Coordinates of C-alpha atoms and ligand atoms in Angstrom, one line a residue:
X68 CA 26.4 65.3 89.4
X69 CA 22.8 67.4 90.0
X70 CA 19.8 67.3 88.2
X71 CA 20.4 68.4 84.4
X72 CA 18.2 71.6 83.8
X73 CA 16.1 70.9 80.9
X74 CA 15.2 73.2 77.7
X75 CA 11.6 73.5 76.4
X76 CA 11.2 74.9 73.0
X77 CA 9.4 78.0 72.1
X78 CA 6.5 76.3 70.1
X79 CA 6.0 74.2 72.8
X80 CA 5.5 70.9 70.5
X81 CA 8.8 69.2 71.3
X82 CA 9.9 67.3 74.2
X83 CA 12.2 69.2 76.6
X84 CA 16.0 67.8 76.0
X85 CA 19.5 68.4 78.2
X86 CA 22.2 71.1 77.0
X87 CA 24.2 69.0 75.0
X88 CA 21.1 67.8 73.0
X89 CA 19.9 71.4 72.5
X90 CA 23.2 72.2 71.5
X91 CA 23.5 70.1 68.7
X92 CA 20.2 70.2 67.2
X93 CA 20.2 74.1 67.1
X94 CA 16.6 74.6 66.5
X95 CA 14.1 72.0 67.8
X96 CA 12.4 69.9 66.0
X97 CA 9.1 72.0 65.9
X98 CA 11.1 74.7 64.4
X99 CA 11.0 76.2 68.3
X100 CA 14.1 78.0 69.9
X101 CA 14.9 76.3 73.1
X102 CA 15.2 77.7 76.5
X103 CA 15.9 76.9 80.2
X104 CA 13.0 75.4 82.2
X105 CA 14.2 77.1 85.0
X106 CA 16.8 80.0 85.8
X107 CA 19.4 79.8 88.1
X108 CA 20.5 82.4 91.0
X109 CA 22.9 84.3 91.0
X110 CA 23.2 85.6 94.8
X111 CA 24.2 89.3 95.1
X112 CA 27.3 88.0 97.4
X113 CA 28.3 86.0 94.5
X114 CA 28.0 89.0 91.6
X115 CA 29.9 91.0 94.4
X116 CA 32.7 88.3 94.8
X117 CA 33.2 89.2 90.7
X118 CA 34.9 92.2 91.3
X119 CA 38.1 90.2 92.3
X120 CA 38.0 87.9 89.5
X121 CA 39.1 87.3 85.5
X122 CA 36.9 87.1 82.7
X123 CA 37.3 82.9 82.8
X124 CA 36.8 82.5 86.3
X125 CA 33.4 84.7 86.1
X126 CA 32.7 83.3 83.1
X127 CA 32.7 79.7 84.6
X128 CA 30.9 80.7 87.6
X129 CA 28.1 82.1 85.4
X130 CA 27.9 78.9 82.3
X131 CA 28.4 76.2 84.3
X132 CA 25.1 76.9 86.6
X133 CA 23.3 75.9 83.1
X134 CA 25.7 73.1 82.7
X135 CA 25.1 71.2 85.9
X136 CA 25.1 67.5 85.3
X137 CA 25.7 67.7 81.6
X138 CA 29.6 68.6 81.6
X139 CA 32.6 67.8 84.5
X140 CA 33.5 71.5 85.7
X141 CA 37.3 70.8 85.4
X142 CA 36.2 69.7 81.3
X143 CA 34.1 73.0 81.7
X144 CA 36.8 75.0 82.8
X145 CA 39.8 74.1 80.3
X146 CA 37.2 75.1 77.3
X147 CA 36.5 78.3 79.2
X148 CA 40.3 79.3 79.6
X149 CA 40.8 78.3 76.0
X150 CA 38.2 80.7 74.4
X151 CA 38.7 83.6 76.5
X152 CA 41.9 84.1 76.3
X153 CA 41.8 88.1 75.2
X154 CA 40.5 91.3 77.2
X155 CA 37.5 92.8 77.5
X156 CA 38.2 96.3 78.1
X157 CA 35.3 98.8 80.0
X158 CA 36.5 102.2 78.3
X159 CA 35.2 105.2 80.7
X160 CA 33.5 107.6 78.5
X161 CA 32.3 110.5 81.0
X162 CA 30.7 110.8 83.9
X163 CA 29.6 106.8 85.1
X164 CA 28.7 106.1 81.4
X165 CA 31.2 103.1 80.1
X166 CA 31.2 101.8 76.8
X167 CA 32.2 97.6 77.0
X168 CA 34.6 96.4 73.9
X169 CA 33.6 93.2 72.9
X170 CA 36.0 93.6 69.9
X171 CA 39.4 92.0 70.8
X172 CA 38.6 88.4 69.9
X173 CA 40.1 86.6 67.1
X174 CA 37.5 88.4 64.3
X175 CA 37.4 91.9 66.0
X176 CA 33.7 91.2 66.7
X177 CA 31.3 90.3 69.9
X178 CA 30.1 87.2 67.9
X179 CA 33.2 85.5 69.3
X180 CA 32.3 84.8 72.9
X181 CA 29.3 82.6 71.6
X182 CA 31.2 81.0 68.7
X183 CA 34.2 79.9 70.4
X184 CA 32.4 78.9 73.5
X185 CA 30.4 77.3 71.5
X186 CA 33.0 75.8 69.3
X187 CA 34.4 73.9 72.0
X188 CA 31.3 72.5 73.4
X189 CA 30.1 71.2 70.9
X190 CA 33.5 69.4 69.7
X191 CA 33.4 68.3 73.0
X192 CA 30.1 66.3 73.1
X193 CA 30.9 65.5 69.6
X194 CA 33.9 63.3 70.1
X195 CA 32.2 61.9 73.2
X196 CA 30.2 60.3 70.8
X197 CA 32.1 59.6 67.6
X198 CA 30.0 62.1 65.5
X199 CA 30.3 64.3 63.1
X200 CA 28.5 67.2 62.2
X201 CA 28.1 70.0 59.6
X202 CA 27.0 73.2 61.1
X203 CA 25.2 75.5 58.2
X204 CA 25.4 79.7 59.0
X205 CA 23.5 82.4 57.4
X206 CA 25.5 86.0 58.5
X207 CA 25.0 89.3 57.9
X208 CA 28.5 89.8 58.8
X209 CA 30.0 89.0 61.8
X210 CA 28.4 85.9 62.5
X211 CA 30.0 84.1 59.3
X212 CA 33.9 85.0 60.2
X213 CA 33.5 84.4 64.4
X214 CA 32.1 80.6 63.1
X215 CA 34.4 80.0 60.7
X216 CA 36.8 81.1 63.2
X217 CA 35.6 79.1 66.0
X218 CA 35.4 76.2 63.7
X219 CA 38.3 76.5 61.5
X220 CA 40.7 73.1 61.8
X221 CA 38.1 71.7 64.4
X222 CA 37.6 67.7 64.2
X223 CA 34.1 65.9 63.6
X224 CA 32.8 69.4 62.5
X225 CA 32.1 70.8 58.7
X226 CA 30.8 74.3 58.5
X227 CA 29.0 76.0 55.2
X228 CA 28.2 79.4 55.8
X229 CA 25.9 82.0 53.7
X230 CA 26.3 85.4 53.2
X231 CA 24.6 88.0 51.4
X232 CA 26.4 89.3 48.3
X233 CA 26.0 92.9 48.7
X234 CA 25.9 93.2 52.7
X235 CA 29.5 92.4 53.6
X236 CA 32.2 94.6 53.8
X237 CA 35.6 93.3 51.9
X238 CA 37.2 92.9 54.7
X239 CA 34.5 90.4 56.4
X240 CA 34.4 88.8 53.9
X241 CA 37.5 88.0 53.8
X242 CA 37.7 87.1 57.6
X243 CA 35.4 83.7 56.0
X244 CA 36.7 83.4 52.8
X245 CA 41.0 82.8 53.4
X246 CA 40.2 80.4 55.6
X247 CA 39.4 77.0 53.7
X248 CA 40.2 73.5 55.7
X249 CA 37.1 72.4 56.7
X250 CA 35.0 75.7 55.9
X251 CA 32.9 76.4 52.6
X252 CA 31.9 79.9 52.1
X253 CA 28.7 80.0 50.0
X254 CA 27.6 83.8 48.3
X255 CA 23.9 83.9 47.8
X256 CA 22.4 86.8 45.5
X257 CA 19.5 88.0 48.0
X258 CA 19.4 89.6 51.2
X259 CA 20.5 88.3 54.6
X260 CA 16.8 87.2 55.2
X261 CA 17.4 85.4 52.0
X262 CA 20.1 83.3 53.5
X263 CA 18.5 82.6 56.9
X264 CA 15.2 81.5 54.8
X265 CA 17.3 78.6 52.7
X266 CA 19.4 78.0 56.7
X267 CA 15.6 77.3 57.9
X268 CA 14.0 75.2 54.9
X269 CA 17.6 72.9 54.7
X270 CA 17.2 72.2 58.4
X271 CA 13.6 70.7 58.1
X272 CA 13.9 69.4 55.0
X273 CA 13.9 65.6 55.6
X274 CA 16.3 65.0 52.1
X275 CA 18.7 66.3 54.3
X276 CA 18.7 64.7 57.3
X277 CA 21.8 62.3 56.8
X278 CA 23.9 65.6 56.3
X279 CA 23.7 65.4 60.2
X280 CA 22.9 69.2 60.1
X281 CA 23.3 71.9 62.9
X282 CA 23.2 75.8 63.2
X283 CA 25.5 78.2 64.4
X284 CA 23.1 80.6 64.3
X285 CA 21.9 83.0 67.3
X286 CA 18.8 80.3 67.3
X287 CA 21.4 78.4 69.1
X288 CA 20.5 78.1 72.9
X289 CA 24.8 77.4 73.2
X290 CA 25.7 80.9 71.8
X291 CA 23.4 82.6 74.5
X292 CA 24.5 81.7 77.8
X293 CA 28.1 82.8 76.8
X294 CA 26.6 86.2 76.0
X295 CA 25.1 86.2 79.9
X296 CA 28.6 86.7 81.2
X297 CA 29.7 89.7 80.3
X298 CA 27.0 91.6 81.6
X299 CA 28.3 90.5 84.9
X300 CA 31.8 90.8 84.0
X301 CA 31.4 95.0 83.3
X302 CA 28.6 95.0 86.1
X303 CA 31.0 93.8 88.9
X304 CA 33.7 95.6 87.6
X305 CA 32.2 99.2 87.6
X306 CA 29.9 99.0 90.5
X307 CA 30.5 101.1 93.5
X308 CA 27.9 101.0 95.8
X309 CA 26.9 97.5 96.8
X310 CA 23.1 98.0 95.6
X311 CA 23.5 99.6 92.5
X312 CA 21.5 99.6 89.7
X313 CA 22.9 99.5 85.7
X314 CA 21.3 100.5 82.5
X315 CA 22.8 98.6 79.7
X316 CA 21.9 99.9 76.1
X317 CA 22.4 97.1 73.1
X318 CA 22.9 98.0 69.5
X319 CA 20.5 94.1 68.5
X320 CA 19.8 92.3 65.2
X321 CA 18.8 89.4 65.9
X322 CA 18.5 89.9 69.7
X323 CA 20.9 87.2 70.9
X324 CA 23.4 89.5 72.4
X325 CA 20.6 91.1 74.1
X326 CA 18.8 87.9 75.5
X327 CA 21.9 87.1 77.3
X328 CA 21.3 90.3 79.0
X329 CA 17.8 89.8 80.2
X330 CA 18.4 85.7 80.9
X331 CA 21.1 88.2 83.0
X332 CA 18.9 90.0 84.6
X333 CA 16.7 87.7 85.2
X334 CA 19.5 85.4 87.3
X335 CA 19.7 88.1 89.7
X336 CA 21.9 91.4 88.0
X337 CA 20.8 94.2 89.4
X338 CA 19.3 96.6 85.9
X339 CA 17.6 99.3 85.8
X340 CA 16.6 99.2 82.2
X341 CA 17.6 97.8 78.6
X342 CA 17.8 100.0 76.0
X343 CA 17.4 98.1 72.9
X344 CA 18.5 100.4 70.4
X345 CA 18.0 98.7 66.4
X346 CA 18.5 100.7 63.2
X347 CA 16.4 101.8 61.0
X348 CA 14.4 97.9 61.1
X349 CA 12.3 98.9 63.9
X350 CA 9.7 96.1 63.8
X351 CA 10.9 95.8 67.8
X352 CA 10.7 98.9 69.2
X353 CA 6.8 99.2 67.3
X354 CA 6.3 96.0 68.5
X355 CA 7.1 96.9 72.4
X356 CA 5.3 100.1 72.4
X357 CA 2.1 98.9 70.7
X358 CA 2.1 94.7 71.4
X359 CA 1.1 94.1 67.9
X360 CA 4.2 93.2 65.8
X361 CA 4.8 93.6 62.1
X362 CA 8.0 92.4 60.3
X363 CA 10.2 94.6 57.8
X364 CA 10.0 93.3 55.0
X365 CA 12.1 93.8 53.3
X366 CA 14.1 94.8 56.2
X367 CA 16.2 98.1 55.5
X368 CA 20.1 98.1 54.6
X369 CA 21.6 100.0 56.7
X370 CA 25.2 100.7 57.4
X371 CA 25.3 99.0 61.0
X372 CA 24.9 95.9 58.2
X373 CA 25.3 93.0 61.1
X374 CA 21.7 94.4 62.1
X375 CA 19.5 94.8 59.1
X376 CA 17.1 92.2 60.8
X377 CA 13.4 92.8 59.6
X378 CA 12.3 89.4 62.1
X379 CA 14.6 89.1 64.8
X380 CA 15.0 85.3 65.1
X381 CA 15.4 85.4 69.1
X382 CA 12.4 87.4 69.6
X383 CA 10.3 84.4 69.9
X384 CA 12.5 83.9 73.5
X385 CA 11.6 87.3 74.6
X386 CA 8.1 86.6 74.2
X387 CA 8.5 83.3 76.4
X388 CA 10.8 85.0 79.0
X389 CA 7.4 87.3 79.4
X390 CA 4.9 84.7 79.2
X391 CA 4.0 84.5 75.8
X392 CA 4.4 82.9 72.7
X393 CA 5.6 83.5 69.5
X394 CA 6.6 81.5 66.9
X395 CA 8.7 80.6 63.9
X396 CA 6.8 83.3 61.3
X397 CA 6.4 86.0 64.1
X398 CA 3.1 85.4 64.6
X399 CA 2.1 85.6 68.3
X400 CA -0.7 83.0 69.6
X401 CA 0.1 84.4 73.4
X402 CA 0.9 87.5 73.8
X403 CA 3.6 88.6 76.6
X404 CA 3.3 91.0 79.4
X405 CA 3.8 93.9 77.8
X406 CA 3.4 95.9 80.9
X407 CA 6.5 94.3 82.5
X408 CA 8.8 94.0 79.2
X409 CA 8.3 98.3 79.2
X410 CA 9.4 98.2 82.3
X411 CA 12.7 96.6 82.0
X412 CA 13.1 97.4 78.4
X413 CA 13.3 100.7 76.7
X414 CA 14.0 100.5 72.6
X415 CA 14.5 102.8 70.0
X416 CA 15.0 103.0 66.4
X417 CA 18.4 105.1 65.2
X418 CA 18.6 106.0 61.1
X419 CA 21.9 105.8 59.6
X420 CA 22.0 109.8 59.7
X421 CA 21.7 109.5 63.5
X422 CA 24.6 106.7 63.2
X423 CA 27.3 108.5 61.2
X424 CA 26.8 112.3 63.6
X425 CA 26.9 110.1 66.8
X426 CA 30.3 108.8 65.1
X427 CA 31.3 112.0 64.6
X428 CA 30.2 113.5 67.8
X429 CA 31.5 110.7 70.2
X430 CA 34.5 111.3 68.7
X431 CA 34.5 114.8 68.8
X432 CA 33.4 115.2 72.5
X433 CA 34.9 112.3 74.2
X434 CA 37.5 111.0 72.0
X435 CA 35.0 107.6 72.0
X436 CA 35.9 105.9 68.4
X437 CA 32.7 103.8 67.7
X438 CA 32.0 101.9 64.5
X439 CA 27.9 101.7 63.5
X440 CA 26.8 99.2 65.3
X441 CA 28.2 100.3 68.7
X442 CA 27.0 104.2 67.2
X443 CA 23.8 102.9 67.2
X444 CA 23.8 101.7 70.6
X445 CA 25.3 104.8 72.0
X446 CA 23.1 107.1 70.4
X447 CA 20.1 104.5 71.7
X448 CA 21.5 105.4 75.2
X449 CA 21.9 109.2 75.2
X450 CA 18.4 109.4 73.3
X451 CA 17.3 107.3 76.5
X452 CA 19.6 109.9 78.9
X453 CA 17.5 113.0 77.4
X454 CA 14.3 111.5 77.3
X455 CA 14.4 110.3 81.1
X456 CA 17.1 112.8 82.6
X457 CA 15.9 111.6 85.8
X458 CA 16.9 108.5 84.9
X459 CA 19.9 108.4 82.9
X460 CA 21.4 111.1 85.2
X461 CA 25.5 111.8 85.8
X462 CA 25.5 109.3 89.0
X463 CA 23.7 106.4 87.4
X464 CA 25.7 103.8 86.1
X465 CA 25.4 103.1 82.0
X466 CA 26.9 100.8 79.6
X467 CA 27.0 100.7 76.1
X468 CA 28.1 97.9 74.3
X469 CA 30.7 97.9 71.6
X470 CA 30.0 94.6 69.3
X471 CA 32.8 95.1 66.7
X472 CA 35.8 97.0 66.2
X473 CA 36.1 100.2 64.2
X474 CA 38.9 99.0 61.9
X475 CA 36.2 96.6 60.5
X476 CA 34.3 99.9 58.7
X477 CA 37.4 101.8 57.3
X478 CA 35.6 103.4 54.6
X479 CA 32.5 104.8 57.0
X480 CA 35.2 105.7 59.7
X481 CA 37.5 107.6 57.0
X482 CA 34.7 109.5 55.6
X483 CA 33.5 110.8 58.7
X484 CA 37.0 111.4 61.1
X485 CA 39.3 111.5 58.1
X486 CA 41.6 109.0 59.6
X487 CA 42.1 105.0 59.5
X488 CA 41.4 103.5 62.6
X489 CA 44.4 101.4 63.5
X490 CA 43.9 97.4 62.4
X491 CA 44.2 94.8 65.8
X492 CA 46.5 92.3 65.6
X493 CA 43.9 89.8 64.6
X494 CA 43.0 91.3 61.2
X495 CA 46.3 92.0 59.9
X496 CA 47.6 90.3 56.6
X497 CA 44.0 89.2 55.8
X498 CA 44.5 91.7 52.3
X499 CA 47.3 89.6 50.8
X500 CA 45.3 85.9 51.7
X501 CA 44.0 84.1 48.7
X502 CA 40.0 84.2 48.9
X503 CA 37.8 81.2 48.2
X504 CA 34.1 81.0 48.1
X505 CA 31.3 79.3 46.0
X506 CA 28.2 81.7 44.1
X507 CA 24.9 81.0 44.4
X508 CA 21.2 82.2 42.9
X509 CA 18.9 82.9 46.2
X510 CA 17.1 79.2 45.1
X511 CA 16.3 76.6 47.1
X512 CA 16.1 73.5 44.9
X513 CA 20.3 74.8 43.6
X514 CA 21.0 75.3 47.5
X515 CA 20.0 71.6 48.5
X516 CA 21.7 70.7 45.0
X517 CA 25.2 72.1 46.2
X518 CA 24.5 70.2 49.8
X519 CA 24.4 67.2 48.2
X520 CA 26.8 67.2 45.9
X521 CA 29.1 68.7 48.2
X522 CA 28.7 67.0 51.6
Ligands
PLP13 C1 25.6 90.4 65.1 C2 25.9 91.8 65.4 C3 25.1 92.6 66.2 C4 23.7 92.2 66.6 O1 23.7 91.2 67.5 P1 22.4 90.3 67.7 O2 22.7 89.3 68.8 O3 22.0 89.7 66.4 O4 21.3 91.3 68.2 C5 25.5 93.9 66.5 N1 26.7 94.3 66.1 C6 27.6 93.6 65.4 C7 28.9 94.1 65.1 C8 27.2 92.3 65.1 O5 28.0 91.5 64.4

């Protein structure tokens, strides 16, 4: 097999490791986010080639150029077919503007492609060695239930997952909490900031070390690179002319979904621009337009819950993509080409009044039901479309990510079209499941107490 490509971490103070190692350490050890030492092509012939091809076959084209060395493709391949085994529809809004459903996975929400790619990988190298793990989570939302998922019934792998009391809707948490088997759902009285803080102390606290612990967490450079591929998927499937150029707008959070966009772009897919569209946490678009950045805190709630971010925790690898560095806390020691990241990216900052009339009005105009998160995006792009009409004109291809599906939000979606969005098969029954989770004071010292009595 090639040469292994290697990942650095952000901080720049640990030594470089192979996939499977950054895989199962999730952050490195000098609290740094790891990232490719070098990006591979991907040739225009090949991204052409696409257009013929199924979501797994594209999606192993794309993961395994990362993977080189570190994995058999046929091994690579059967994991692939097993975790995307549901479609990915490209819904034609008007004119060549497309919004992309990442919603028909097993928890209704984009989250899946990372976790169940990353699921199997890391059960994978895991067996290899006769290991076991326990993989701790902080969500907002989606993350909690698309891990559990991936996770549930999985060998050599525990999984304890946080969630903010308050930030959840019923029904995700009950996506986590009807689960049980090898899963432990803990509720934390705080914030989702909250819960990533006591994810981040646990994982460099040395009392913990024999819990053998890893994250699921965006921080984890194995939930990026599945979130490259669909870029390419919707790219190759819309194109029409072989040089054309895509603006792809992101509703982003914690700015995984959107790094596997850019590590996208920057393997050769043809975009025009990013629009990075957040709520009302807009530390990131400040940040892009001024190159001095401030965290929210405390970050807003707002009803696209899954984002209410006030310190995105991939940012730090957007900063290294452009030459800089950032790290852990946010604070920036080299700052990136600014000049070159407002040229590929454009971001904007959407208020939960903005959210719920673009609802309304996608709905109204173009029969386009959104939830808020995908709202957000949406109204990110046609705030870009009127701002640059000479950019976001009727022949230029845009796509606008969906990350969840409507029937997650029924209350928001009832109030504002007066009807229940139909549930998918995947979240049916879930009201009748018994639920099962622990309660806990947003505390440290009690949080390490309950590892260690537990695990
Ligand atoms: C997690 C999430 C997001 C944000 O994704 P990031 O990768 O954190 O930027 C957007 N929408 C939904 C529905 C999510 O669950």
């Amino acid at each position: 097999m090639e040469k292994p490509i290697l990942f650095y971490s952000t901080n720049l103070m640990a030594p470089p490791v192979s996939f499977n190692k950054a895989l199962l350490k999730g952050l490195a050890p000098d609290k740094g986010l790891y990232m490719p030492e070098y990006i591979p092509r991907v040739e225009k012939e090949e991204i052409h080639a696409f257009s013929d091809m199924e979501y797994p076959e594209i999606a192993f084209r794309i993961i395994k150029k990362f993977l080189t060395g570190v994995i058999p493709e046929e091994d690579l391949e059967r994991l692939i077919r097993d975790a995307y085994d549901y479609p990915v529809p490209l819904e034609h809004v008007y004119e060549r503007k497309y919004v992309m459903r990442l919603d028909q996975g097993p928890t209704a929400s984009f989250k899946d492609f990372a976790a169940r790619m990353m699921g199997r990988l890391m059960q994978y190298y895991l067996k290899q060695d006769k290991r076991n793990l326990l993989i701790l989570t902080a969500t907002s939302g989606d993350t909690g239930s698309a891990i559990a998922n991936a996770f549930y019934g999985l060998d050599n792998i525990n999984v304890a997952i946080l969630f903010p009391e308050t930030e959840v809707t019923d029904r995700q948490r009950k996506q986590m909490t009807t689960l049980g088997k090898n899963v432990r759902i803990i509720s934390i009285d705080g914030k989702f900031d909250d819960c990533q803080a006591l994810v981040k102390e646990a994982f460099t606290d040395p009392d913990l070390e024999q819990l053998k612990l890893s994250s699921a967490n965006s921080i984890n450079i194995g939930r990026i690179i599945p979130q490259i591929v669909y870029y390419f998927y919707a790219y190759a499937k819309l194109r029409k002319a072989k040089h054309e150029e895509v603006i792809f707008s992101v509703p982003s959070g914690n700015f995984g979904d959107m790094m596997g966009g850019i590590l996208g772009m920057k393997m050769g897919l043809p975009v025009k621009r990013f629009v990075i569209a957040t709520n009302e946490n807009d530390e990131f678009p400040k940040y892009l337009q001024s190159g001095n950045y401030d965290k929210t805190i405390p970050s807003f709630n707002c009803i696209s819950s899954a984002m209410n971010v006030g310190h995105p925790s991939n940012l730090a690898r957007l900063v290294a993509l452009y030459g800089g560095m950032m790290d852990e806390s946010g604070k920036i020691f080299k700052a990136a080409d600014m000049e070159i990241m407002q040229k590929e990216i454009w971001s904007t900052s959407i208020d939960d009044e903005k959210t719920r009339e673009t609802i309304q009005n996608a709905w109204k105009e173009h029969q386009l039901l959104l939830e808020p998160h995908g709202s957000v995006g949406w109204a990110g792009l046609m705030k870009y479309c009127n701002e640059f009409p000479d950019e976001g004109g009727p022949g230029q291809l845009c796509i606008s990510l969906e990350t969840a599906h409507p029937a997650k939000f029924p209350q928001e979606i009832q109030k504002l079209l007066e009807f229940d969005p139909a549930l998918p098969p995947s979240l049916e029954g879930l009201e009748d499941k018994l639920e099962s989770f622990e309660h806990l004071d947003n505390d440290y010292e009690d949080f390490k107490h309950y590892l260690v009595q537990t695990y």
